[in-house]
Structure formats: structure tokens, C-alpha cells
Amino acid sequence: MAMKPVLVLTAGYGEGHNTAAKNIAAAVEHLGGEAHVVDPFQITYGKLNDIIRKLYIFSINRAPHAWQMFYNMLDKNPATADQLTKFRGMTRVLQGLVDEYQPGAVISTYPAYNFTLAELYGRGQAPFHQATMVTDSISVNALWYLGYSDRYYVPNQLTADVLYEKGIEKERVGVSGFPVQLDFALPERRLAPADLQESVPEVLYVVNSGKQRAPAVVKRLMEKSEWKVTVAVGMDDALQSHIARIVEPYAGRGTVIGWTRELPRLMMSHHLLISKAGGATVQEAIAAGCPMLINQVVPGQEEGNYELIKNNDAGTFASSPEQILERARRCFADQGAIWQQWRKNIMALGDPQSSLKIAKDLMEVC
């Protein structure tokens, strides 16, 4: 019997969901299987979904307390789960996707789909193996475990413990690690940063949603240090041009790039990452062994990611340009004494093989 495909469900609300979905699919295909990544919300609602995504980004940056109230409502109010079965258009789309691909396994990286699948097939009655990749760490919203799943994959044991406490049986929880890119898993693609005793520190600044402060941060890093600084700005051409003008006078110490597939390589080859506490970003930093200066924490969903770094002494928080410079200087002082400890600690947290492990599990049931 031919192996059935894996259907991977994602949503564009935060980079963690899409990153996890793409990496699981890539691992399945690397192992010789077939995988399809789909976003039923985007397929169903199109432009309306785009507007809602923009409102989400606006709220986490400009109204974080309002977002926290909404997030807590989703977490504390069980009636919210009932509302997630009311997306009739998306229910039809999801039914159509299952009919089209005839998957042996469906894995969701966004919790809403488990409620829709239960509406279609009943809890635990789907004609395929139903799995969930929990992209949050430690601070797990109730929506992740209120919806049914045959198998829950979680990024670490602390997150597994949360699910156990909420009544999910241990045999249904797999401590897989977050599904990171294959660059971290395959030995021929692994890199390491230069020895700090023989070279200057190399700092990677990945600009996510908090773009307003980015030019000031880069200006301070270039003016007040001798470090090499790489700034990744994504698909914001205007910001890329602005920061390029800032780094131009500094004798090649600064590099500015737009959207890139090379972030795994950059994380592995740099000594320090400055970025927000996004689920994918933190877990990729862990896989790379790259300590973090976290400059933004979205209330609720990213608090656990920050706790993971802070509580394991694998980095720290710094929001203003002055804080970022001062705390980076501190970690690189004394031939990088603090940095060495951070790197040792962060390398102990992750599993670069996570995507391959999840893919093997899914392919076995297909």
C-alpha cells in the first residue's frame, strides 16, 4: 500500500505557526514522504483574513495590554472553544482539503483547526491520525489542549508538564522539540561562531514587528562598539535603505539584508541574536546555540518563550538601544565569560533533530 500524504495546517498569526508547518513538511519530504502545507483561514477568508492579521500585528505592537486581555479571555473562557466551530466556510474548505489529499495524518500548528475537525468527524473519530504541534512554550493557551488530538508534540518537558496538569494523558504527548529547519539537523550544514579570543563579536539583529526602534538600536551598536553587526529587516525595503545609510560609514562592519532563507546559517555563525521572543525565533536560536537579547515579548503567547531563555540563563531582556548595548557589552566582557555560559546553557535546551523526529512519527502512521 502506498504511503498516504501528511496534511499540515497552519495560520498566519505569528511566525511560529508557519515556520513549524513548513519545517515539518520539509522533513517529511526529506525522508521521502509527501506533505502539503495549507492555511484554511487564508483560503476561506482571503482579504478579510489579511485585515485581521494586520490588526493582530498592530495590537501586539501598539496595544499589547489590549491583546493580553483578549489572549487571557481565550485562555480562561471555555465558551470560546464553542465559537471555534462556527466558521462554517472554513469547515467546508477543510473538508474539501481532506477529500482532495486523502491524508494519513493531519497535523495542526494552530489550535483552532482541532475544533473544526471535531465538528466534522467527532472527537477521536477522524479517518486519519490527528496531531498537534504546540508552538507555545510553557505559557500554553487552553485552546491548545481543549481541542482533541491523538498526539500533541511540545517543544520541551516544561510544556509537556503543563498538558499533563490539564488532563492530557502522557502517552498522547511527545516531547519532540520545536520543529526547526533541517540546516540545524544535518551535520554537513552545521556551523559555529568564531572563537571570541581570536575575533570580534558578531551580532545578528533580526527586526520583527518592533521596527520603530530598529534604526536607533543599529546606530548605537555601530557608534559605540567595534562588533560586526548583521541586520535582517525582512521585506521592508524602506527600513532596509534607512539602516543601510546608518551602517555605511563604518568600514564594512555592518551588513543589512532583506528577506532571506539564510537565517539558520546566520544564527549558527553569529555570537548573539537580538530579536523578539517569537516561538520560532527562540527555538531556532536554541537549535543554533545562539544566546539571545530579547527586545520584545508579546503578552501571553510569548511569555513562556522568554521564561525559557531567562530561567535557563541563556540570554536576557533588553528593550531600549541603551539597554541592548550595555547588556551586549556585559556578555562579551572578560573574553566573553557570560557569553560562554549562555552558549553552554542554550545548547542544552533544544533538539536540532526535532523536525525529523516528528516527520518519522507522522510517516509511520501514514
Coordinates of N, CA and C in Angstrom, one line a residue, residues 168-303:
I168 N -4.2 15.9 29.9 CA -3.8 15.1 28.7 C -2.9 13.9 29.1
E169 N -3.3 12.7 28.7 CA -2.5 11.5 29.1 C -1.1 11.6 28.5
K170 N -0.2 11.1 29.3 CA 1.3 11.2 29.0 C 1.5 10.5 27.6
E171 N 0.8 9.4 27.4 CA 1.1 8.7 26.1 C 0.7 9.4 24.9
R172 N -0.1 10.5 25.1 CA -0.5 11.3 23.9 C 0.4 12.5 23.7
V173 N 1.4 12.7 24.5 CA 2.3 13.9 24.5 C 3.7 13.4 24.1
G174 N 4.2 14.0 23.1 CA 5.6 13.8 22.7 C 6.5 15.0 22.9
V175 N 7.5 14.9 23.6 CA 8.5 16.0 23.8 C 9.4 15.9 22.6
S176 N 9.1 16.6 21.6 CA 9.8 16.5 20.3 C 10.8 17.6 20.1
G177 N 10.7 18.7 20.9 CA 11.4 19.9 20.5 C 10.6 20.6 19.4
F178 N 10.9 21.9 19.2 CA 10.2 22.7 18.2 C 10.8 22.3 16.8
P179 N 9.9 22.1 15.8 CA 10.4 21.7 14.5 C 11.2 22.8 13.8
V180 N 12.5 22.7 13.9 CA 13.4 23.7 13.3 C 13.8 23.2 11.9
Q181 N 14.5 24.1 11.1 CA 14.9 23.8 9.8 C 16.0 22.7 9.8
L182 N 16.0 22.0 8.6 CA 17.0 20.9 8.5 C 18.4 21.4 8.6
D183 N 18.7 22.6 8.3 CA 20.0 23.2 8.4 C 20.6 22.9 9.8
F184 N 19.8 22.9 10.8 CA 20.3 22.6 12.2 C 20.5 21.1 12.4
A185 N 19.8 20.3 11.7 CA 19.9 18.9 12.0 C 20.9 18.1 11.2
L186 N 21.2 18.6 10.0 CA 22.1 17.8 9.1 C 23.6 18.2 9.4
P187 N 24.5 17.3 9.7 CA 25.8 17.7 10.1 C 26.6 18.5 9.0
E188 N 26.3 18.2 7.8 CA 27.0 18.9 6.7 C 26.6 20.4 6.6
R189 N 25.5 20.8 7.3 CA 25.1 22.2 7.2 C 25.4 22.9 8.5
R190 N 25.9 22.2 9.5 CA 26.1 22.9 10.8 C 27.3 23.9 10.7
L191 N 27.2 25.0 11.5 CA 28.2 26.0 11.5 C 28.4 26.3 13.0
A192 N 29.5 27.0 13.3 CA 29.8 27.5 14.7 C 30.4 28.9 14.6
P193 N 30.1 29.8 15.6 CA 30.7 31.1 15.5 C 32.2 31.1 15.7
A194 N 32.9 32.1 15.3 CA 34.4 32.2 15.5 C 34.7 32.3 17.0
D195 N 35.9 31.9 17.3 CA 36.4 32.0 18.7 C 36.5 33.4 19.1
L196 N 35.9 33.8 20.2 CA 35.9 35.2 20.7 C 37.3 35.6 21.1
Q197 N 38.2 34.7 21.4 CA 39.5 35.1 21.8 C 40.4 35.5 20.6
E198 N 39.9 35.2 19.4 CA 40.6 35.4 18.2 C 39.9 36.4 17.2
S199 N 38.6 36.8 17.5 CA 37.9 37.6 16.6 C 36.9 38.5 17.4
V200 N 36.4 39.5 16.7 CA 35.4 40.4 17.4 C 34.1 39.7 17.4
P201 N 33.2 40.1 18.4 CA 31.9 39.5 18.4 C 31.1 39.9 17.2
E202 N 30.2 38.9 16.8 CA 29.4 39.1 15.6 C 27.9 39.1 16.1
V203 N 27.2 40.1 15.9 CA 25.8 40.3 16.4 C 24.8 40.3 15.3
L204 N 23.8 39.4 15.4 CA 22.7 39.4 14.4 C 21.5 40.0 15.0
Y205 N 20.9 41.0 14.4 CA 19.7 41.7 14.8 C 18.6 41.4 13.8
V206 N 17.7 40.6 14.2 CA 16.5 40.2 13.3 C 15.4 41.1 13.7
V207 N 15.0 42.1 12.8 CA 13.9 43.0 13.1 C 12.6 42.4 12.8
N208 N 11.8 42.2 13.8 CA 10.4 41.6 13.5 C 9.4 42.8 13.5
S209 N 8.5 42.7 14.4 CA 7.4 43.7 14.4 C 7.8 45.1 15.0
G210 N 8.8 45.1 15.9 CA 9.1 46.4 16.6 C 10.1 47.2 15.8
K211 N 9.6 47.7 14.6 CA 10.5 48.3 13.7 C 10.9 49.8 14.0
Q212 N 10.1 50.4 14.9 CA 10.3 51.9 15.1 C 11.6 52.1 15.8
R213 N 12.0 51.2 16.7 CA 13.3 51.4 17.4 C 14.5 50.9 16.7
A214 N 14.3 50.2 15.6 CA 15.4 49.5 14.9 C 16.5 50.4 14.5
P215 N 16.3 51.6 13.8 CA 17.4 52.5 13.4 C 18.2 52.9 14.6
A216 N 17.5 53.3 15.7 CA 18.2 53.8 16.9 C 19.1 52.7 17.5
V217 N 18.6 51.4 17.5 CA 19.4 50.3 18.0 C 20.6 50.1 17.1
V218 N 20.5 50.1 15.8 CA 21.6 49.9 14.9 C 22.6 51.0 15.1
K219 N 22.1 52.3 15.1 CA 23.0 53.4 15.3 C 23.9 53.3 16.5
R220 N 23.3 52.9 17.6 CA 24.0 52.8 18.9 C 25.0 51.6 18.8
L221 N 24.7 50.5 18.2 CA 25.6 49.4 18.1 C 26.8 49.8 17.2
M222 N 26.6 50.5 16.1 CA 27.7 50.9 15.2 C 28.6 51.9 15.8
E223 N 28.0 52.9 16.5 CA 28.7 54.0 17.1 C 29.6 53.6 18.3
K224 N 29.0 52.8 19.1 CA 29.6 52.5 20.5 C 30.3 51.2 20.6
S225 N 30.5 50.4 19.5 CA 31.2 49.2 19.6 C 32.1 48.9 18.4
E226 N 32.9 47.9 18.4 CA 33.7 47.5 17.3 C 33.2 46.2 16.7
W227 N 32.0 45.8 17.1 CA 31.5 44.5 16.7 C 31.1 44.5 15.2
K228 N 31.0 43.3 14.6 CA 30.3 43.1 13.3 C 28.8 42.9 13.6
V229 N 28.0 43.7 12.8 CA 26.6 43.6 13.0 C 25.9 43.3 11.7
T230 N 25.1 42.3 11.8 CA 24.2 41.9 10.6 C 22.8 42.2 11.0
V231 N 22.1 43.0 10.1 CA 20.7 43.3 10.4 C 19.8 42.7 9.3
A232 N 18.8 41.9 9.7 CA 17.9 41.3 8.8 C 16.5 42.0 9.0
V233 N 16.0 42.7 8.0 CA 14.8 43.5 8.1 C 13.6 42.9 7.4
G234 N 13.7 41.7 6.9 CA 12.6 41.1 6.2 C 12.2 41.8 4.9
M235 N 11.0 42.0 4.6 CA 10.5 42.5 3.3 C 10.2 44.0 3.4
D236 N 10.9 44.7 4.3 CA 10.6 46.2 4.4 C 11.8 46.9 3.7
D237 N 11.5 47.3 2.4 CA 12.6 47.9 1.6 C 13.0 49.3 2.2
A238 N 12.0 50.0 2.7 CA 12.3 51.4 3.2 C 13.2 51.3 4.4
L239 N 12.9 50.4 5.3 CA 13.7 50.2 6.5 C 15.1 49.7 6.1
Q240 N 15.2 48.8 5.1 CA 16.5 48.3 4.7 C 17.4 49.5 4.2
S241 N 16.8 50.4 3.4 CA 17.5 51.5 2.9 C 17.9 52.5 4.0
H242 N 17.1 52.7 5.0 CA 17.4 53.6 6.1 C 18.5 53.0 6.9
I243 N 18.5 51.8 7.2 CA 19.6 51.2 8.1 C 20.9 51.1 7.3
A244 N 20.8 50.8 6.0 CA 22.0 50.8 5.1 C 22.7 52.1 5.2
R245 N 22.0 53.2 5.2 CA 22.7 54.5 5.3 C 23.3 54.7 6.7
I246 N 22.8 54.1 7.7 CA 23.3 54.2 9.0 C 24.7 53.4 9.1
V247 N 24.7 52.2 8.6 CA 25.9 51.4 8.7 C 27.0 51.7 7.7
E248 N 26.7 52.5 6.6 CA 27.6 52.7 5.5 C 28.9 53.3 6.0
P249 N 29.0 54.2 7.0 CA 30.3 54.9 7.3 C 31.2 54.0 8.1
Y250 N 30.8 52.8 8.5 CA 31.6 52.0 9.5 C 32.4 50.9 8.9
A251 N 33.1 51.2 7.8 CA 34.2 50.4 7.3 C 33.8 48.9 7.2
G252 N 32.7 48.6 6.7 CA 32.3 47.2 6.4 C 31.9 46.4 7.6
R253 N 31.7 47.1 8.8 CA 31.4 46.3 10.0 C 29.9 45.9 10.0
G254 N 29.1 46.6 9.2 CA 27.7 46.4 9.2 C 27.2 45.8 7.9
T255 N 26.2 44.9 8.0 CA 25.6 44.3 6.8 C 24.1 44.3 7.0
V256 N 23.4 44.7 6.0 CA 21.9 44.8 6.0 C 21.4 44.0 4.9
I257 N 20.4 43.1 5.3 CA 19.8 42.2 4.3 C 18.3 42.3 4.5
G258 N 17.6 41.9 3.4 CA 16.2 41.8 3.4 C 15.7 40.4 3.8
W259 N 14.6 40.0 3.1 CA 14.1 38.7 3.4 C 15.2 37.6 2.9
T260 N 15.4 36.6 3.7 CA 16.4 35.6 3.4 C 16.0 34.2 3.9
R261 N 16.5 33.2 3.2 CA 16.4 31.8 3.7 C 17.6 31.4 4.5
E262 N 18.5 32.4 4.7 CA 19.8 32.0 5.4 C 19.8 32.3 6.9
L263 N 18.7 32.5 7.5 CA 18.7 32.8 8.9 C 19.3 31.6 9.8
P264 N 19.0 30.4 9.5 CA 19.7 29.3 10.2 C 21.2 29.5 10.2
R265 N 21.8 29.7 9.0 CA 23.2 29.8 8.9 C 23.7 31.1 9.6
L266 N 23.0 32.1 9.6 CA 23.4 33.4 10.3 C 23.3 33.2 11.8
M267 N 22.3 32.5 12.3 CA 22.2 32.3 13.7 C 23.3 31.4 14.2
M268 N 23.7 30.4 13.4 CA 24.8 29.5 13.8 C 26.1 30.1 13.8
S269 N 26.3 31.1 12.9 CA 27.6 31.7 12.8 C 27.8 33.0 13.6
H270 N 26.8 33.5 14.2 CA 26.9 34.7 15.0 C 26.9 34.4 16.5
H271 N 27.4 35.3 17.2 CA 27.6 35.0 18.7 C 26.3 35.4 19.5
L272 N 25.6 36.4 19.0 CA 24.4 36.9 19.8 C 23.3 37.3 18.9
L273 N 22.1 36.9 19.2 CA 20.9 37.3 18.5 C 20.1 38.3 19.3
I274 N 19.7 39.4 18.6 CA 18.8 40.4 19.1 C 17.5 40.2 18.4
S275 N 16.4 39.9 19.1 CA 15.1 39.8 18.4 C 14.0 39.6 19.5
K276 N 12.8 39.5 19.0 CA 11.6 39.3 19.9 C 11.5 37.8 20.3
A277 N 10.6 37.6 21.3 CA 10.5 36.2 21.9 C 9.5 35.4 21.1
G278 N 9.5 35.5 19.8 CA 8.6 34.6 19.0 C 8.9 33.2 19.1
G279 N 7.9 32.3 19.0 CA 8.1 30.9 19.2 C 9.2 30.3 18.3
A280 N 9.1 30.6 17.0 CA 10.1 30.1 16.0 C 11.5 30.7 16.3
T281 N 11.5 32.0 16.5 CA 12.8 32.7 16.7 C 13.6 32.1 17.9
V282 N 12.9 32.0 19.0 CA 13.6 31.5 20.2 C 14.0 30.0 20.0
Q283 N 13.2 29.2 19.4 CA 13.5 27.8 19.2 C 14.6 27.6 18.2
E284 N 14.7 28.5 17.2 CA 15.8 28.4 16.2 C 17.1 28.9 16.8
A285 N 17.0 29.9 17.7 CA 18.2 30.3 18.4 C 18.7 29.2 19.3
I286 N 17.8 28.5 19.9 CA 18.2 27.4 20.8 C 18.9 26.3 19.9
A287 N 18.3 26.0 18.8 CA 18.9 25.0 17.9 C 20.2 25.4 17.4
A288 N 20.4 26.7 17.1 CA 21.7 27.2 16.7 C 22.7 27.4 17.8
G289 N 22.3 27.3 19.0 CA 23.2 27.6 20.1 C 23.6 29.1 20.2
C290 N 22.7 30.0 19.8 CA 23.0 31.4 19.8 C 22.2 32.1 20.9
P291 N 22.9 32.6 21.9 CA 22.3 33.3 23.0 C 21.5 34.5 22.5
M292 N 20.5 34.9 23.3 CA 19.6 36.0 22.9 C 19.5 37.2 23.8
L293 N 19.4 38.4 23.2 CA 18.9 39.6 23.8 C 17.5 39.8 23.3
I294 N 16.5 39.5 24.1 CA 15.1 39.6 23.7 C 14.7 41.0 23.9
N295 N 14.2 41.6 22.8 CA 13.8 43.0 22.9 C 12.3 43.3 22.9
Q296 N 11.5 42.2 22.8 CA 10.1 42.4 22.8 C 9.4 41.1 23.2
V297 N 8.4 41.1 24.1 CA 7.7 39.9 24.5 C 6.2 40.2 24.3
V298 N 5.6 39.5 23.4 CA 4.1 39.7 23.3 C 3.4 39.1 24.5
P299 N 2.6 39.9 25.2 CA 1.9 39.3 26.4 C 1.2 38.0 26.1
G300 N 1.3 37.1 27.0 CA 0.6 35.9 26.9 C 1.3 34.8 26.1
Q301 N 1.2 34.9 24.8 CA 1.7 33.8 24.0 C 3.3 33.7 23.9
E302 N 4.0 34.8 24.2 CA 5.4 34.8 24.1 C 6.1 34.8 25.5
E303 N 5.3 34.9 26.5 CA 5.9 35.0 27.9 C 6.7 33.7 28.2

